[in-house]
Amino acid sequence: MPGDYKQKAVILDREGIRRALTRIAHEIIERNKGTENLALIGIRNRGVPLAARLAARILQIEGKEVPVGTLDITLYRDDLSTLANQPLVRQTEVHFPVAGKTIVLVDDVMFTGRTIRAALDAVIDLGRPRLIQLAVLVDRGHRELPIRSDYVGKNVPTSKKENVSVLLDETDGDEKVVITEGENFY
Amino acid sequence: MPILKKDMLGLEGLQGDKISLILDTAASMKEILGRQIKKVPTLRGKTVVNMFYEPSTRTRTSFELASKYLSADAVNISASTSSAVKGESLGDTAATIAALGADVVVLRHPMAGAPLLLARSVKCAVINAGDGAHEHPSQGLLDLFTVREKKGRIEGLQVAVVGDVLHSRVARSDIWGFTQMGASVRLCGPSTMMPAEIEQTGAICFTRMEEALEGADVVIMLRIQMERQQQGLFPGVREYARLFGLNHKKLALAAPQALVMHPGPINRGVEISHEVADGVQSVINEQVTNGVAVRMALLYLLTGGGMSDVAH
């Protein structure tokens, strides 16, 4: 992990993440009365493994496979003109038609809401979903746009100086959610 | 530090990691081309000026579409409609463009080095879309992209470039690009159309096409410019076609599933036969599609893109 940081608290450990995802999977099925027309789209980077895990749990619970896609929102960011250097563009991989589907966007941390705003535009450019919902592992507040999540692993009140880092086996070789203070490396 | 320099003037001296970054970005851009709505808001409010002092259909259209798919505004200036016919110098035209507020200028010019001259006098990014017999970097990059996509790699491949190497800017960009990415480049053409000391680039020259094609993984055919015949560089079109044209029989000498490429526009029956141009090994039309993706990547990266992850 780049940058120096001071870990202040572990807010979810391995078991905590597992339980939160299991609950979210149940909630998704319950709210949508099954898995018909359901599809999950993970937002790069850490939303991608989270979406895959949710799909695996839904398969365990309901015995139904739901399509999973990957969204790169770089080209839709609202700060491209203000950043000195634009971020790397990675691939969007949504190999199913989104038109008419119930799409659950999956991300690790919900903060200002700007990523989700970009993700909504990116999804709608692929077609017209019937419904878009949002699942996040951690909601840390400080919204700058009128956007809310439908499924939350854990609500964590934070100060703006703090950072919330989600570490996952697939992307970071560890499994926990920590609050850190210092250099913004996220 | 931006990953690329201000301008894209040529592939000579461009490091492998930068070429890879462009190709990776182009792969992401290609996904957009497959969508029903081919538009992303990324370059909203940016202006791309296409200045073409030479005729061009695909390169100009390709840059124009690439700009539009990224939501930039594209303006086309061709030599015949610009003030160049009134005697305006390139430097003065550049000053005008700068004053108009362009973010990127795409320049095609008959003189080698014109894009460099322009790049030095304007603040905005300059992309060389072909200058004389010097370079055509976006074509070189789309050739690299097409080969990487089809073959899964570039390193270790044998790439044959056949035709009028002397007058071909595509050949030069291909030589630099493929060599930098670890492929071996073989050149072949009439000796009147082979530049002196071209082997210093690391390419190997052949006089017989059969030898150049033997076991090649990629065959890039260059367009024969018909006006060259008047200059006496080759005796006749039919003889050229027989000695340096690509047909089924000659293609069979190349590696199985060798790719056939051509920067276009093609002279059917001269440098390439109908059946090869339209055959299963031909990726000529895919080159055109990939050209748009590569140019989108260049526009994105030259307007500041390519830094790693930033908070969002």
Short mmCIF file of N, CA, C and O in Angstrom, two decimals, chain A residues 43-145:
data_model
loop_
_atom_site.label_atom_id
_atom_site.label_comp_id
_atom_site.label_asym_id
_atom_site.label_seq_id
_atom_site.Cartn_x
_atom_site.Cartn_y
_atom_site.Cartn_z
N ILE A 43 -17.76 -1.44 -9.32
CA ILE A 43 -17.02 -0.27 -9.76
C ILE A 43 -15.54 -0.48 -9.44
O ILE A 43 -15.19 -0.83 -8.31
N ARG A 44 -14.67 -0.30 -10.45
CA ARG A 44 -13.24 -0.47 -10.21
C ARG A 44 -12.73 0.48 -9.13
O ARG A 44 -13.16 1.62 -9.11
N ASN A 45 -11.78 0.05 -8.28
CA ASN A 45 -11.20 -1.28 -8.35
C ASN A 45 -11.88 -2.28 -7.41
O ASN A 45 -12.15 -3.41 -7.78
N ARG A 46 -12.14 -1.85 -6.13
CA ARG A 46 -12.52 -2.86 -5.15
C ARG A 46 -13.98 -3.25 -5.20
O ARG A 46 -14.39 -4.21 -4.56
N GLY A 47 -14.77 -2.52 -5.98
CA GLY A 47 -16.15 -2.94 -6.15
C GLY A 47 -16.24 -4.22 -6.95
O GLY A 47 -17.24 -4.95 -6.87
N VAL A 48 -15.18 -4.51 -7.73
CA VAL A 48 -15.21 -5.66 -8.64
C VAL A 48 -15.20 -6.98 -7.86
O VAL A 48 -16.10 -7.81 -8.05
N PRO A 49 -14.22 -7.21 -6.95
CA PRO A 49 -14.27 -8.44 -6.17
C PRO A 49 -15.50 -8.50 -5.25
O PRO A 49 -16.04 -9.59 -5.03
N LEU A 50 -15.95 -7.34 -4.76
CA LEU A 50 -17.13 -7.35 -3.89
C LEU A 50 -18.36 -7.81 -4.66
O LEU A 50 -19.17 -8.58 -4.14
N ALA A 51 -18.50 -7.35 -5.91
CA ALA A 51 -19.64 -7.76 -6.73
C ALA A 51 -19.59 -9.26 -6.99
O ALA A 51 -20.60 -9.97 -6.94
N ALA A 52 -18.37 -9.76 -7.26
CA ALA A 52 -18.22 -11.20 -7.53
C ALA A 52 -18.60 -12.01 -6.29
O ALA A 52 -19.26 -13.05 -6.39
N ARG A 53 -18.21 -11.52 -5.10
CA ARG A 53 -18.54 -12.24 -3.86
C ARG A 53 -20.05 -12.23 -3.60
O ARG A 53 -20.62 -13.23 -3.18
N LEU A 54 -20.67 -11.07 -3.86
CA LEU A 54 -22.12 -10.99 -3.65
C LEU A 54 -22.84 -11.96 -4.59
O LEU A 54 -23.78 -12.64 -4.18
N ALA A 55 -22.36 -12.05 -5.84
CA ALA A 55 -22.99 -12.96 -6.80
C ALA A 55 -22.83 -14.40 -6.33
O ALA A 55 -23.76 -15.21 -6.45
N ALA A 56 -21.67 -14.73 -5.76
CA ALA A 56 -21.43 -16.09 -5.26
C ALA A 56 -22.38 -16.41 -4.10
O ALA A 56 -22.92 -17.52 -4.00
N ARG A 57 -22.60 -15.42 -3.22
CA ARG A 57 -23.50 -15.65 -2.08
C ARG A 57 -24.94 -15.79 -2.55
O ARG A 57 -25.69 -16.61 -2.04
N ILE A 58 -25.33 -14.97 -3.54
CA ILE A 58 -26.69 -15.06 -4.07
C ILE A 58 -26.91 -16.44 -4.68
O ILE A 58 -27.96 -17.05 -4.51
N LEU A 59 -25.87 -16.96 -5.34
CA LEU A 59 -25.96 -18.31 -5.92
C LEU A 59 -26.14 -19.35 -4.81
O LEU A 59 -26.97 -20.25 -4.93
N GLN A 60 -25.41 -19.20 -3.71
CA GLN A 60 -25.54 -20.12 -2.57
C GLN A 60 -26.94 -20.08 -1.99
O GLN A 60 -27.54 -21.12 -1.70
N ILE A 61 -27.46 -18.87 -1.83
CA ILE A 61 -28.74 -18.70 -1.14
C ILE A 61 -29.91 -19.12 -2.03
O ILE A 61 -30.79 -19.87 -1.62
N GLU A 62 -29.90 -18.63 -3.29
CA GLU A 62 -31.06 -18.80 -4.16
C GLU A 62 -30.86 -19.89 -5.21
O GLU A 62 -31.82 -20.30 -5.87
N GLY A 63 -29.61 -20.30 -5.42
CA GLY A 63 -29.33 -21.27 -6.48
C GLY A 63 -29.44 -20.67 -7.87
O GLY A 63 -29.60 -21.38 -8.86
N LYS A 64 -29.40 -19.35 -7.95
CA LYS A 64 -29.52 -18.67 -9.25
C LYS A 64 -28.26 -17.85 -9.53
O LYS A 64 -27.76 -17.16 -8.65
N GLU A 65 -27.79 -17.94 -10.77
CA GLU A 65 -26.64 -17.13 -11.15
C GLU A 65 -27.12 -15.76 -11.62
O GLU A 65 -28.07 -15.66 -12.38
N VAL A 66 -26.44 -14.72 -11.15
CA VAL A 66 -26.75 -13.38 -11.68
C VAL A 66 -25.53 -12.88 -12.44
O VAL A 66 -24.39 -13.12 -12.03
N PRO A 67 -25.77 -12.19 -13.57
CA PRO A 67 -24.62 -11.68 -14.34
C PRO A 67 -23.86 -10.60 -13.55
O PRO A 67 -24.46 -9.85 -12.78
N VAL A 68 -22.54 -10.58 -13.73
CA VAL A 68 -21.70 -9.61 -13.03
C VAL A 68 -20.87 -8.85 -14.06
O VAL A 68 -20.30 -9.45 -14.97
N GLY A 69 -20.81 -7.54 -13.93
CA GLY A 69 -20.01 -6.72 -14.84
C GLY A 69 -19.04 -5.85 -14.07
O GLY A 69 -19.08 -5.79 -12.84
N THR A 70 -18.16 -5.20 -14.82
CA THR A 70 -17.14 -4.33 -14.24
C THR A 70 -17.24 -2.96 -14.90
O THR A 70 -17.34 -2.86 -16.12
N LEU A 71 -17.20 -1.93 -14.07
CA LEU A 71 -17.34 -0.58 -14.60
C LEU A 71 -16.09 0.23 -14.27
O LEU A 71 -15.64 0.26 -13.14
N ASP A 72 -15.53 0.89 -15.29
CA ASP A 72 -14.46 1.85 -15.05
C ASP A 72 -15.07 3.23 -15.28
O ASP A 72 -15.57 3.51 -16.36
N ILE A 73 -15.02 4.07 -14.26
CA ILE A 73 -15.73 5.35 -14.37
C ILE A 73 -14.81 6.51 -14.73
O ILE A 73 -15.24 7.66 -14.79
N THR A 74 -13.54 6.21 -15.00
CA THR A 74 -12.55 7.27 -15.24
C THR A 74 -13.02 8.32 -16.25
O THR A 74 -12.88 9.52 -16.04
N LEU A 75 -13.57 7.84 -17.39
CA LEU A 75 -13.95 8.76 -18.45
C LEU A 75 -15.15 9.63 -18.08
O LEU A 75 -15.50 10.54 -18.82
N TYR A 76 -15.79 9.32 -16.95
CA TYR A 76 -16.99 10.04 -16.54
C TYR A 76 -16.76 10.93 -15.32
O TYR A 76 -17.68 11.51 -14.79
N ARG A 77 -15.51 10.98 -14.84
CA ARG A 77 -15.23 11.78 -13.65
C ARG A 77 -15.52 13.25 -13.90
O ARG A 77 -15.35 13.75 -15.01
N ASP A 78 -15.93 13.96 -12.85
CA ASP A 78 -16.25 15.39 -13.01
C ASP A 78 -15.05 16.27 -12.69
O ASP A 78 -15.13 17.48 -12.76
N ASP A 79 -13.92 15.64 -12.32
CA ASP A 79 -12.76 16.45 -11.95
C ASP A 79 -11.62 16.32 -12.96
O ASP A 79 -10.51 16.72 -12.69
N LEU A 80 -11.93 15.77 -14.15
CA LEU A 80 -10.87 15.56 -15.14
C LEU A 80 -10.20 16.87 -15.54
O LEU A 80 -9.00 16.92 -15.74
N SER A 81 -11.01 17.93 -15.64
CA SER A 81 -10.42 19.19 -16.11
C SER A 81 -9.65 19.89 -15.00
O SER A 81 -8.89 20.81 -15.26
N THR A 82 -9.84 19.48 -13.74
CA THR A 82 -9.13 20.15 -12.66
C THR A 82 -7.89 19.39 -12.21
O THR A 82 -7.03 19.93 -11.55
N LEU A 83 -7.81 18.10 -12.58
CA LEU A 83 -6.62 17.33 -12.21
C LEU A 83 -5.50 17.65 -13.19
O LEU A 83 -5.73 17.78 -14.38
N ALA A 84 -4.28 17.75 -12.67
CA ALA A 84 -3.15 18.02 -13.55
C ALA A 84 -2.91 16.81 -14.45
O ALA A 84 -2.60 16.95 -15.63
N ASN A 85 -3.04 15.64 -13.89
CA ASN A 85 -2.84 14.43 -14.66
C ASN A 85 -4.05 13.53 -14.54
O ASN A 85 -4.47 13.19 -13.44
N GLN A 86 -4.60 13.16 -15.66
CA GLN A 86 -5.80 12.36 -15.61
C GLN A 86 -5.45 10.91 -15.29
O GLN A 86 -4.39 10.42 -15.63
N PRO A 87 -6.36 10.23 -14.63
CA PRO A 87 -6.06 8.85 -14.21
C PRO A 87 -6.10 7.88 -15.38
O PRO A 87 -6.66 8.15 -16.44
N LEU A 88 -5.48 6.75 -15.13
CA LEU A 88 -5.41 5.65 -16.09
C LEU A 88 -6.83 5.14 -16.40
O LEU A 88 -7.64 4.97 -15.51
N VAL A 89 -7.08 4.91 -17.67
CA VAL A 89 -8.39 4.38 -18.06
C VAL A 89 -8.29 2.86 -18.10
O VAL A 89 -7.42 2.32 -18.77
N ARG A 90 -9.14 2.19 -17.38
CA ARG A 90 -9.18 0.73 -17.47
C ARG A 90 -10.47 0.31 -18.14
O ARG A 90 -11.34 1.11 -18.42
N GLN A 91 -10.58 -0.99 -18.37
CA GLN A 91 -11.69 -1.43 -19.20
C GLN A 91 -13.01 -1.58 -18.44
O GLN A 91 -13.04 -2.01 -17.30
N THR A 92 -14.08 -1.23 -19.13
CA THR A 92 -15.42 -1.54 -18.68
C THR A 92 -15.81 -2.85 -19.32
O THR A 92 -15.65 -3.02 -20.53
N GLU A 93 -16.26 -3.80 -18.52
CA GLU A 93 -16.65 -5.11 -19.07
C GLU A 93 -18.04 -5.47 -18.59
O GLU A 93 -18.21 -6.04 -17.52
N VAL A 94 -19.02 -5.08 -19.37
CA VAL A 94 -20.40 -5.44 -19.07
C VAL A 94 -20.91 -6.24 -20.26
O VAL A 94 -21.26 -5.67 -21.29
N HIS A 95 -20.87 -7.56 -20.13
CA HIS A 95 -21.17 -8.42 -21.27
C HIS A 95 -22.62 -8.88 -21.30
O HIS A 95 -22.92 -9.96 -21.75
N PHE A 96 -23.51 -8.07 -20.75
CA PHE A 96 -24.93 -8.38 -20.84
C PHE A 96 -25.66 -7.07 -21.10
O PHE A 96 -25.15 -6.00 -20.74
N PRO A 97 -26.83 -7.11 -21.74
CA PRO A 97 -27.56 -5.87 -21.97
C PRO A 97 -28.11 -5.34 -20.65
O PRO A 97 -28.69 -6.11 -19.88
N VAL A 98 -27.91 -4.07 -20.36
CA VAL A 98 -28.41 -3.53 -19.10
C VAL A 98 -29.85 -3.04 -19.24
O VAL A 98 -30.54 -2.85 -18.24
N ALA A 99 -30.31 -2.88 -20.48
CA ALA A 99 -31.66 -2.36 -20.70
C ALA A 99 -32.70 -3.27 -20.04
O ALA A 99 -32.69 -4.48 -20.21
N GLY A 100 -33.56 -2.66 -19.23
CA GLY A 100 -34.65 -3.40 -18.60
C GLY A 100 -34.25 -4.14 -17.33
O GLY A 100 -35.09 -4.74 -16.67
N LYS A 101 -32.96 -4.14 -17.00
CA LYS A 101 -32.49 -4.91 -15.83
C LYS A 101 -32.57 -4.09 -14.54
O LYS A 101 -32.63 -2.87 -14.55
N THR A 102 -32.56 -4.83 -13.42
CA THR A 102 -32.33 -4.20 -12.13
C THR A 102 -30.84 -4.31 -11.86
O THR A 102 -30.31 -5.40 -11.71
N ILE A 103 -30.17 -3.17 -11.86
CA ILE A 103 -28.73 -3.16 -11.70
C ILE A 103 -28.38 -2.78 -10.26
O ILE A 103 -28.87 -1.78 -9.75
N VAL A 104 -27.56 -3.60 -9.62
CA VAL A 104 -27.02 -3.21 -8.31
C VAL A 104 -25.56 -2.82 -8.52
O VAL A 104 -24.73 -3.64 -8.87
N LEU A 105 -25.28 -1.52 -8.34
CA LEU A 105 -23.90 -1.04 -8.40
C LEU A 105 -23.23 -1.39 -7.08
O LEU A 105 -23.83 -1.28 -6.02
N VAL A 106 -21.98 -1.85 -7.16
CA VAL A 106 -21.28 -2.26 -5.95
C VAL A 106 -19.96 -1.50 -5.84
O VAL A 106 -19.19 -1.44 -6.80
N ASP A 107 -19.73 -0.87 -4.69
CA ASP A 107 -18.45 -0.18 -4.47
C ASP A 107 -18.01 -0.43 -3.04
O ASP A 107 -18.80 -0.89 -2.21
N ASP A 108 -16.75 -0.13 -2.76
CA ASP A 108 -16.26 -0.40 -1.41
C ASP A 108 -16.65 0.69 -0.41
O ASP A 108 -17.26 0.42 0.60
N VAL A 109 -16.29 1.95 -0.76
CA VAL A 109 -16.56 3.04 0.17
C VAL A 109 -17.42 4.11 -0.50
O VAL A 109 -17.17 4.50 -1.62
N MET A 110 -18.44 4.54 0.22
CA MET A 110 -19.27 5.65 -0.24
C MET A 110 -18.82 6.89 0.51
O MET A 110 -18.80 6.90 1.75
N PHE A 111 -18.43 7.92 -0.24
CA PHE A 111 -17.89 9.13 0.41
C PHE A 111 -18.63 10.34 -0.13
O PHE A 111 -19.76 10.59 0.26
N THR A 112 -18.07 11.06 -1.09
CA THR A 112 -18.71 12.28 -1.59
C THR A 112 -19.94 11.97 -2.45
O THR A 112 -20.80 12.82 -2.62
N GLY A 113 -19.96 10.79 -3.05
CA GLY A 113 -21.05 10.45 -3.96
C GLY A 113 -20.70 10.72 -5.41
O GLY A 113 -21.45 10.39 -6.32
N ARG A 114 -19.53 11.33 -5.63
CA ARG A 114 -19.17 11.69 -7.01
C ARG A 114 -18.83 10.48 -7.87
O ARG A 114 -19.10 10.47 -9.07
N THR A 115 -18.23 9.47 -7.26
CA THR A 115 -17.95 8.24 -8.02
C THR A 115 -19.26 7.61 -8.49
O THR A 115 -19.38 7.17 -9.63
N ILE A 116 -20.25 7.62 -7.58
CA ILE A 116 -21.53 7.00 -7.92
C ILE A 116 -22.24 7.81 -9.01
O ILE A 116 -22.84 7.26 -9.93
N ARG A 117 -22.11 9.12 -8.94
CA ARG A 117 -22.70 9.99 -9.99
C ARG A 117 -22.10 9.61 -11.34
O ARG A 117 -22.82 9.43 -12.32
N ALA A 118 -20.78 9.45 -11.36
CA ALA A 118 -20.11 9.07 -12.61
C ALA A 118 -20.55 7.68 -13.04
O ALA A 118 -20.80 7.44 -14.23
N ALA A 119 -20.69 6.77 -12.07
CA ALA A 119 -21.07 5.40 -12.40
C ALA A 119 -22.49 5.36 -12.98
O ALA A 119 -22.77 4.59 -13.90
N LEU A 120 -23.38 6.19 -12.45
CA LEU A 120 -24.75 6.23 -12.98
C LEU A 120 -24.74 6.65 -14.44
O LEU A 120 -25.40 6.04 -15.28
N ASP A 121 -23.95 7.68 -14.76
CA ASP A 121 -23.84 8.11 -16.15
C ASP A 121 -23.26 7.01 -17.02
O ASP A 121 -23.73 6.77 -18.14
N ALA A 122 -22.23 6.34 -16.49
CA ALA A 122 -21.57 5.29 -17.27
C ALA A 122 -22.54 4.14 -17.56
O ALA A 122 -22.59 3.63 -18.68
N VAL A 123 -23.32 3.75 -16.56
CA VAL A 123 -24.28 2.64 -16.76
C VAL A 123 -25.36 3.05 -17.75
O VAL A 123 -25.71 2.29 -18.66
N ILE A 124 -25.87 4.26 -17.60
CA ILE A 124 -26.97 4.69 -18.46
C ILE A 124 -26.51 4.83 -19.92
O ILE A 124 -27.29 4.63 -20.84
N ASP A 125 -25.21 5.10 -20.13
CA ASP A 125 -24.69 5.13 -21.50
C ASP A 125 -24.70 3.75 -22.14
O ASP A 125 -24.63 3.62 -23.35
N LEU A 126 -24.76 2.71 -21.31
CA LEU A 126 -24.78 1.34 -21.86
C LEU A 126 -26.19 0.88 -22.20
O LEU A 126 -26.38 -0.13 -22.86
N GLY A 127 -27.18 1.59 -21.72
CA GLY A 127 -28.56 1.21 -21.97
C GLY A 127 -29.44 1.81 -20.89
O GLY A 127 -28.98 2.57 -20.05
N ARG A 128 -30.74 1.42 -20.89
CA ARG A 128 -31.65 2.00 -19.92
C ARG A 128 -32.11 0.93 -18.94
O ARG A 128 -33.03 0.16 -19.24
N PRO A 129 -31.47 0.85 -17.78
CA PRO A 129 -31.90 -0.14 -16.79
C PRO A 129 -33.28 0.20 -16.26
O PRO A 129 -33.69 1.37 -16.27
N ARG A 130 -33.99 -0.82 -15.76
CA ARG A 130 -35.31 -0.56 -15.17
C ARG A 130 -35.14 0.16 -13.84
O ARG A 130 -35.94 1.01 -13.44
N LEU A 131 -34.05 -0.20 -13.15
CA LEU A 131 -33.84 0.28 -11.79
C LEU A 131 -32.36 0.18 -11.48
O LEU A 131 -31.71 -0.78 -11.90
N ILE A 132 -31.82 1.16 -10.77
CA ILE A 132 -30.42 1.05 -10.32
C ILE A 132 -30.41 1.19 -8.80
O ILE A 132 -31.00 2.12 -8.25
N GLN A 133 -29.77 0.22 -8.14
CA GLN A 133 -29.60 0.30 -6.69
C GLN A 133 -28.11 0.36 -6.39
O GLN A 133 -27.28 0.09 -7.26
N LEU A 134 -27.80 0.70 -5.15
CA LEU A 134 -26.39 0.85 -4.78
C LEU A 134 -26.07 0.07 -3.51
O LEU A 134 -26.77 0.19 -2.50
N ALA A 135 -25.03 -0.74 -3.57
CA ALA A 135 -24.54 -1.47 -2.40
C ALA A 135 -23.11 -1.04 -2.12
O ALA A 135 -22.27 -1.04 -3.01
N VAL A 136 -22.83 -0.65 -0.87
CA VAL A 136 -21.45 -0.30 -0.50
C VAL A 136 -21.09 -1.02 0.80
O VAL A 136 -21.94 -1.29 1.64
N LEU A 137 -19.81 -1.35 0.92
CA LEU A 137 -19.36 -2.02 2.13
C LEU A 137 -19.32 -1.05 3.30
O LEU A 137 -19.71 -1.37 4.42
N VAL A 138 -18.84 0.17 3.02
CA VAL A 138 -18.75 1.18 4.09
C VAL A 138 -19.32 2.50 3.58
O VAL A 138 -19.01 2.93 2.47
N ASP A 139 -20.17 3.12 4.38
CA ASP A 139 -20.63 4.47 4.09
C ASP A 139 -20.02 5.40 5.13
O ASP A 139 -20.31 5.28 6.32
N ARG A 140 -19.15 6.30 4.69
CA ARG A 140 -18.45 7.14 5.66
C ARG A 140 -18.98 8.57 5.72
O ARG A 140 -18.43 9.43 6.40
N GLY A 141 -20.08 8.85 5.01
CA GLY A 141 -20.70 10.18 5.10
C GLY A 141 -20.01 11.22 4.24
O GLY A 141 -19.26 10.88 3.34
N HIS A 142 -20.26 12.49 4.53
CA HIS A 142 -19.68 13.63 3.81
C HIS A 142 -20.12 13.70 2.35
O HIS A 142 -19.33 13.99 1.46
N ARG A 143 -21.39 13.46 2.11
CA ARG A 143 -21.91 13.50 0.75
C ARG A 143 -21.84 14.91 0.17
O ARG A 143 -22.10 15.89 0.87
N GLU A 144 -21.50 15.00 -1.10
CA GLU A 144 -21.51 16.29 -1.80
C GLU A 144 -22.59 16.33 -2.87
O GLU A 144 -22.74 17.32 -3.58
N LEU A 145 -23.31 15.22 -3.01
CA LEU A 145 -24.39 15.14 -4.00
C LEU A 145 -25.57 14.41 -3.36
O LEU A 145 -25.38 13.61 -2.44
#
